[in-house]
């Protein structure tokens, strides 16, 4: 298993924040990334459809002989991870559990959770945080306009600030101590969100904790690659490789060599 | 052919503006509407993918025995109509040609065209308007945030006004005399766009002209339904019938009885 790749899928490009955390934590690992750009976004779609798409993505990654699958999409993690774990023989890990663990460890009781409509309606974060911290008070808010804003590259725009205020000031007014960024696109908005919420609210995203979890699973199974290996990555998309490359640069702050359209 | 239905497809819900114009112009006709909500939006996707999805939608409508297919989506009309016309035996009509005809008739030379990234990059409106009015000056602008704003229902929101200004003031400053709303979602923003552009710029959408064209094709073929018939409509979606019903009300300003998920 050791030199097999880590499989990562997302509805599109947001999963690159998780990819980047994996690169940092596991530089020796090869990564196969699949962005389902022909059918994105997932966050406005039904549980049934998200599960079907996720299953198809997992089958593609299995054909690439990956040793673990990381569901780097909050909407897919909310609905499809249990289903995938039951259907697939290799380990499957989503981003909800790691994100919930990270926020549950903080010394705060009032916790805001934001995400796509699908993620918020699933209550996946709420249930997972309450499992770990039964006295937590969870205030959830779907923010469907954040993804299009990030994809349009409007990171510092007055309209973005107005939209953030509309979605997040009610959470601030309820005195949340931490905010879970329950969508892989949202960390790109961190500076703008910080400007509006102030520095006293801790922003949590799942990327780093997810990478830690992948490390611990692979290491416990003895499946880590040789430490002197430099990981080689392959990017697949179901549509529009040029756009993936272009918007990917906003996420990675570096260029991507090749993106293969399947 | 007479009592067969008119088939209409869109990537999702926006095509309801065209559906509504058809109802008004052709109240005696039955309509089968398909919204491909599992794979929406089309406007951020590639020509190849849009053509593939459109072909699949057309096949579904053909199975429902429709007598004509109306591509009620600007992105799909931009890329797929010629392809569909060549592959399908019944008439196929898109929204670009009717929209271009409507604006070309006006006594204005500087014409703004807005739409999704796919529609604008296709140059379909530009080419079609220049065909009809070779001295026209076309100024095009993709407005990828308009669709999510409409779907979020932010019709009268300060953020919406700011976003409209960002996209459209450069067109106003170039003294356009008319603006083609090259996306079936955009007419919902008419009041906000009018507020910002002022009443001297004429807003054109394709819905009414498309309905006129369908009328003239059916009538020239002798395929119109009996005039005393009251059209019966069926709505199909590929995902999330509840959301289609809910957002559909913003478009139709009335409730939709039943939406079938295929």
Short mmCIF file of N, CA, C and O in Angstrom, two decimals, chain A residues 37-41 43-49 52-53 117-118 121 142-145 148-149 152 154 157-159 162-163 166-167 238-240 243 261, chain B residues 37-41 43-49 52-53 117-118 121 142-145 148-149 152 154 157-159 162-163 166-167 238-240 243 261:
data_model
loop_
_atom_site.label_atom_id
_atom_site.label_comp_id
_atom_site.label_asym_id
_atom_site.label_seq_id
_atom_site.Cartn_x
_atom_site.Cartn_y
_atom_site.Cartn_z
N UNK A 37 -16.15 19.02 -11.71
CA UNK A 37 -16.53 20.36 -12.18
C UNK A 37 -17.71 20.38 -13.17
O UNK A 37 -18.33 21.42 -13.35
N UNK A 38 -18.03 19.23 -13.77
CA UNK A 38 -19.17 19.21 -14.69
C UNK A 38 -20.50 19.29 -13.94
O UNK A 38 -21.50 19.69 -14.50
N UNK A 39 -20.47 18.88 -12.65
CA UNK A 39 -21.74 18.82 -11.93
C UNK A 39 -21.76 19.71 -10.70
O UNK A 39 -22.72 19.69 -9.92
N UNK A 40 -20.67 20.48 -10.49
CA UNK A 40 -20.66 21.39 -9.35
C UNK A 40 -21.75 22.43 -9.48
O UNK A 40 -22.18 22.71 -10.60
N UNK A 41 -22.15 23.10 -8.42
CA UNK A 41 -21.80 22.81 -7.03
C UNK A 41 -22.65 21.67 -6.47
O UNK A 41 -23.70 21.36 -7.02
N UNK A 43 -23.50 21.85 -3.14
CA UNK A 43 -24.12 22.43 -1.94
C UNK A 43 -25.56 22.84 -2.10
O UNK A 43 -26.25 23.10 -1.12
N UNK A 44 -26.05 22.90 -3.34
CA UNK A 44 -27.45 23.26 -3.56
C UNK A 44 -28.26 22.05 -3.97
O UNK A 44 -29.41 22.18 -4.38
N UNK A 45 -27.65 20.84 -3.88
CA UNK A 45 -28.35 19.65 -4.38
C UNK A 45 -28.82 18.74 -3.24
O UNK A 45 -28.49 18.95 -2.08
N UNK A 46 -29.60 17.73 -3.61
CA UNK A 46 -30.23 16.89 -2.59
C UNK A 46 -29.26 15.83 -2.07
O UNK A 46 -28.28 15.47 -2.74
N UNK A 47 -29.57 15.27 -0.89
CA UNK A 47 -28.77 14.21 -0.28
C UNK A 47 -28.58 13.05 -1.26
O UNK A 47 -27.47 12.57 -1.48
N UNK A 48 -29.67 12.65 -1.86
CA UNK A 48 -29.66 11.51 -2.78
C UNK A 48 -28.70 11.74 -3.95
O UNK A 48 -27.90 10.86 -4.30
N UNK A 49 -28.78 12.91 -4.54
CA UNK A 49 -27.91 13.24 -5.67
C UNK A 49 -26.45 13.35 -5.22
O UNK A 49 -25.54 12.86 -5.90
N UNK A 52 -25.06 9.91 -4.79
CA UNK A 52 -24.81 9.26 -6.09
C UNK A 52 -23.53 9.79 -6.73
O UNK A 52 -22.68 9.02 -7.18
N UNK A 53 -23.38 11.13 -6.76
CA UNK A 53 -22.18 11.72 -7.36
C UNK A 53 -20.93 11.27 -6.59
O UNK A 53 -19.90 10.95 -7.19
N UNK A 117 -26.07 25.26 1.68
CA UNK A 117 -27.42 24.87 2.10
C UNK A 117 -27.46 23.38 2.45
O UNK A 117 -28.03 22.99 3.47
N UNK A 118 -26.84 22.54 1.61
CA UNK A 118 -26.85 21.09 1.86
C UNK A 118 -26.19 20.76 3.19
O UNK A 118 -26.72 20.00 4.00
N UNK A 121 -28.32 22.06 6.15
CA UNK A 121 -29.57 21.31 6.31
C UNK A 121 -29.33 19.88 6.81
O UNK A 121 -30.20 19.27 7.41
N UNK A 142 -26.63 28.95 6.62
CA UNK A 142 -26.22 28.65 5.23
C UNK A 142 -25.80 29.95 4.55
O UNK A 142 -26.44 30.99 4.74
N UNK A 143 -24.74 29.91 3.78
CA UNK A 143 -24.21 31.11 3.10
C UNK A 143 -24.01 30.83 1.61
O UNK A 143 -22.88 30.79 1.12
N UNK A 144 -25.10 30.62 0.88
CA UNK A 144 -24.97 30.16 -0.52
C UNK A 144 -24.23 31.11 -1.45
O UNK A 144 -23.77 30.68 -2.50
N UNK A 145 -24.10 32.38 -1.07
CA UNK A 145 -23.42 33.31 -1.99
C UNK A 145 -21.90 33.30 -1.84
O UNK A 145 -21.19 33.86 -2.68
N UNK A 148 -19.95 31.37 -4.96
CA UNK A 148 -19.82 32.17 -6.19
C UNK A 148 -18.91 33.39 -6.03
O UNK A 148 -18.18 33.74 -6.97
N UNK A 149 -18.92 34.03 -4.88
CA UNK A 149 -18.03 35.19 -4.67
C UNK A 149 -16.56 34.77 -4.77
O UNK A 149 -15.76 35.45 -5.40
N UNK A 152 -15.66 33.94 -8.31
CA UNK A 152 -15.54 35.17 -9.11
C UNK A 152 -14.28 35.94 -8.72
O UNK A 152 -13.89 36.90 -9.39
N UNK A 154 -13.87 37.73 -5.99
CA UNK A 154 -14.19 38.97 -5.28
C UNK A 154 -13.87 38.80 -3.79
O UNK A 154 -14.77 38.76 -2.95
N UNK A 157 -14.05 43.00 -1.86
CA UNK A 157 -14.99 43.83 -2.62
C UNK A 157 -16.06 44.32 -1.64
O UNK A 157 -16.47 43.56 -0.77
N UNK A 158 -16.48 45.56 -1.78
CA UNK A 158 -17.52 46.04 -0.86
C UNK A 158 -18.76 45.15 -0.83
O UNK A 158 -19.38 44.98 0.23
N UNK A 159 -19.12 44.56 -1.98
CA UNK A 159 -20.31 43.69 -2.02
C UNK A 159 -20.07 42.45 -1.16
O UNK A 159 -20.99 41.97 -0.47
N UNK A 162 -20.60 43.35 2.42
CA UNK A 162 -22.04 43.47 2.71
C UNK A 162 -22.70 42.11 2.87
O UNK A 162 -23.54 41.91 3.77
N UNK A 163 -22.32 41.18 1.99
CA UNK A 163 -22.92 39.84 2.04
C UNK A 163 -22.46 39.12 3.30
O UNK A 163 -23.27 38.46 3.98
N UNK A 166 -24.47 40.45 6.16
CA UNK A 166 -25.85 39.94 6.18
C UNK A 166 -25.91 38.54 6.78
O UNK A 166 -26.77 38.23 7.59
N UNK A 167 -24.97 37.68 6.39
CA UNK A 167 -24.99 36.30 6.89
C UNK A 167 -24.45 36.19 8.32
O UNK A 167 -24.95 35.41 9.11
N UNK A 238 -13.93 16.78 -14.28
CA UNK A 238 -14.93 16.28 -15.23
C UNK A 238 -15.29 17.34 -16.28
O UNK A 238 -16.03 17.05 -17.21
N UNK A 239 -14.79 18.55 -16.11
CA UNK A 239 -15.04 19.61 -17.08
C UNK A 239 -14.05 20.74 -16.88
O UNK A 239 -13.57 20.96 -15.77
N UNK A 240 -13.75 21.45 -17.91
CA UNK A 240 -13.12 22.76 -17.87
C UNK A 240 -11.77 22.79 -17.12
O UNK A 240 -11.60 23.53 -16.14
N UNK A 243 -10.31 26.38 -16.44
CA UNK A 243 -10.86 27.16 -15.34
C UNK A 243 -10.33 26.63 -13.99
O UNK A 243 -10.04 27.41 -13.08
N UNK A 261 -8.89 16.29 -18.13
CA UNK A 261 -10.35 16.23 -18.17
C UNK A 261 -10.78 14.81 -18.52
O UNK A 261 -10.32 14.26 -19.53
N UNK B 37 -31.75 20.19 -12.76
CA UNK B 37 -31.28 20.75 -11.49
C UNK B 37 -30.14 19.97 -10.83
O UNK B 37 -29.45 20.52 -9.97
N UNK B 38 -29.93 18.72 -11.23
CA UNK B 38 -28.82 17.95 -10.64
C UNK B 38 -27.48 18.45 -11.15
O UNK B 38 -26.45 18.24 -10.51
N UNK B 39 -27.48 19.08 -12.32
CA UNK B 39 -26.20 19.45 -12.93
C UNK B 39 -26.07 20.95 -13.17
O UNK B 39 -25.10 21.41 -13.77
N UNK B 40 -27.09 21.72 -12.72
CA UNK B 40 -27.01 23.17 -12.88
C UNK B 40 -25.83 23.71 -12.08
O UNK B 40 -25.40 23.05 -11.13
N UNK B 41 -25.33 24.90 -12.37
CA UNK B 41 -25.65 25.72 -13.53
C UNK B 41 -24.88 25.25 -14.76
O UNK B 41 -23.89 24.55 -14.65
N UNK B 43 -23.91 27.68 -17.00
CA UNK B 43 -23.20 28.89 -17.43
C UNK B 43 -21.73 28.94 -17.08
O UNK B 43 -20.99 29.76 -17.61
N UNK B 44 -21.28 28.07 -16.18
CA UNK B 44 -19.87 28.05 -15.82
C UNK B 44 -19.18 26.83 -16.42
O UNK B 44 -18.05 26.53 -16.08
N UNK B 45 -19.88 26.14 -17.32
CA UNK B 45 -19.32 24.89 -17.85
C UNK B 45 -18.87 25.03 -19.30
O UNK B 45 -19.13 26.03 -19.94
N UNK B 46 -18.18 23.98 -19.80
CA UNK B 46 -17.59 24.08 -21.14
C UNK B 46 -18.61 23.79 -22.23
O UNK B 46 -19.64 23.15 -22.00
N UNK B 47 -18.30 24.21 -23.46
CA UNK B 47 -19.16 23.97 -24.61
C UNK B 47 -19.48 22.48 -24.74
O UNK B 47 -20.64 22.09 -24.91
N UNK B 48 -18.44 21.67 -24.63
CA UNK B 48 -18.57 20.23 -24.80
C UNK B 48 -19.57 19.63 -23.80
O UNK B 48 -20.45 18.85 -24.16
N UNK B 49 -19.43 20.03 -22.55
CA UNK B 49 -20.31 19.53 -21.49
C UNK B 49 -21.73 20.05 -21.68
O UNK B 49 -22.70 19.30 -21.53
N UNK B 52 -23.36 18.05 -24.39
CA UNK B 52 -23.70 16.69 -23.94
C UNK B 52 -24.96 16.71 -23.07
O UNK B 52 -25.89 15.93 -23.28
N UNK B 53 -25.01 17.63 -22.09
CA UNK B 53 -26.18 17.72 -21.22
C UNK B 53 -27.44 18.07 -22.03
O UNK B 53 -28.51 17.51 -21.80
N UNK B 117 -20.90 33.29 -18.01
CA UNK B 117 -19.59 33.21 -18.64
C UNK B 117 -19.65 32.42 -19.94
O UNK B 117 -19.09 32.83 -20.96
N UNK B 118 -20.37 31.29 -19.93
CA UNK B 118 -20.46 30.45 -21.14
C UNK B 118 -21.11 31.23 -22.28
O UNK B 118 -20.60 31.24 -23.41
N UNK B 121 -18.77 34.07 -23.49
CA UNK B 121 -17.59 33.56 -24.19
C UNK B 121 -17.93 32.95 -25.55
O UNK B 121 -17.09 32.88 -26.43
N UNK B 142 -19.90 39.33 -18.85
CA UNK B 142 -20.38 38.17 -18.08
C UNK B 142 -20.71 38.63 -16.66
O UNK B 142 -19.99 39.43 -16.07
N UNK B 143 -21.81 38.13 -16.12
CA UNK B 143 -22.26 38.52 -14.77
C UNK B 143 -22.53 37.27 -13.92
O UNK B 143 -23.68 36.99 -13.57
N UNK B 144 -21.48 36.53 -13.59
CA UNK B 144 -21.69 35.22 -12.94
C UNK B 144 -22.38 35.28 -11.58
O UNK B 144 -22.91 34.27 -11.13
N UNK B 145 -22.42 36.44 -10.93
CA UNK B 145 -23.05 36.49 -9.61
C UNK B 145 -24.56 36.71 -9.67
O UNK B 145 -25.26 36.55 -8.66
N UNK B 148 -26.74 33.30 -8.79
CA UNK B 148 -26.85 32.98 -7.36
C UNK B 148 -27.65 34.02 -6.57
O UNK B 148 -28.37 33.65 -5.64
N UNK B 149 -27.56 35.29 -6.92
CA UNK B 149 -28.34 36.31 -6.22
C UNK B 149 -29.84 36.06 -6.39
O UNK B 149 -30.61 36.14 -5.43
N UNK B 152 -30.93 33.04 -4.47
CA UNK B 152 -30.97 33.33 -3.04
C UNK B 152 -32.15 34.25 -2.70
O UNK B 152 -32.48 34.45 -1.54
N UNK B 154 -32.34 37.47 -3.33
CA UNK B 154 -31.91 38.83 -2.95
C UNK B 154 -32.20 39.80 -4.09
O UNK B 154 -31.28 40.30 -4.75
N UNK B 157 -31.63 44.07 -2.47
CA UNK B 157 -30.66 44.03 -1.38
C UNK B 157 -29.52 44.98 -1.75
O UNK B 157 -29.14 45.06 -2.92
N UNK B 158 -28.98 45.72 -0.79
CA UNK B 158 -27.89 46.64 -1.13
C UNK B 158 -26.71 45.93 -1.82
O UNK B 158 -26.08 46.52 -2.71
N UNK B 159 -26.44 44.68 -1.44
CA UNK B 159 -25.33 43.95 -2.08
C UNK B 159 -25.63 43.71 -3.56
O UNK B 159 -24.74 43.80 -4.42
N UNK B 162 -24.91 46.84 -5.43
CA UNK B 162 -23.46 47.04 -5.60
C UNK B 162 -22.90 46.15 -6.71
O UNK B 162 -22.07 46.58 -7.52
N UNK B 163 -23.38 44.91 -6.75
CA UNK B 163 -22.89 43.95 -7.75
C UNK B 163 -23.35 44.38 -9.15
O UNK B 163 -22.59 44.34 -10.12
N UNK B 166 -21.16 47.20 -10.26
CA UNK B 166 -19.83 46.73 -10.67
C UNK B 166 -19.85 46.18 -12.11
O UNK B 166 -18.99 46.47 -12.92
N UNK B 167 -20.87 45.40 -12.42
CA UNK B 167 -20.94 44.80 -13.75
C UNK B 167 -21.44 45.79 -14.81
O UNK B 167 -20.97 45.76 -15.95
N UNK B 238 -34.22 16.97 -12.46
CA UNK B 238 -33.30 15.87 -12.19
C UNK B 238 -32.89 15.84 -10.72
O UNK B 238 -32.20 14.91 -10.29
N UNK B 239 -33.28 16.84 -9.96
CA UNK B 239 -32.98 16.87 -8.53
C UNK B 239 -33.88 17.89 -7.85
O UNK B 239 -34.32 18.84 -8.47
N UNK B 240 -34.16 17.67 -6.59
CA UNK B 240 -34.68 18.65 -5.67
C UNK B 240 -35.98 19.31 -6.12
O UNK B 240 -36.06 20.55 -6.26
N UNK B 243 -37.12 22.41 -3.99
CA UNK B 243 -36.48 23.70 -4.24
C UNK B 243 -37.01 24.33 -5.53
O UNK B 243 -37.23 25.54 -5.61
N UNK B 261 -39.42 14.30 -9.97
CA UNK B 261 -37.98 14.11 -10.03
C UNK B 261 -37.68 12.84 -10.81
O UNK B 261 -38.20 11.78 -10.49
#
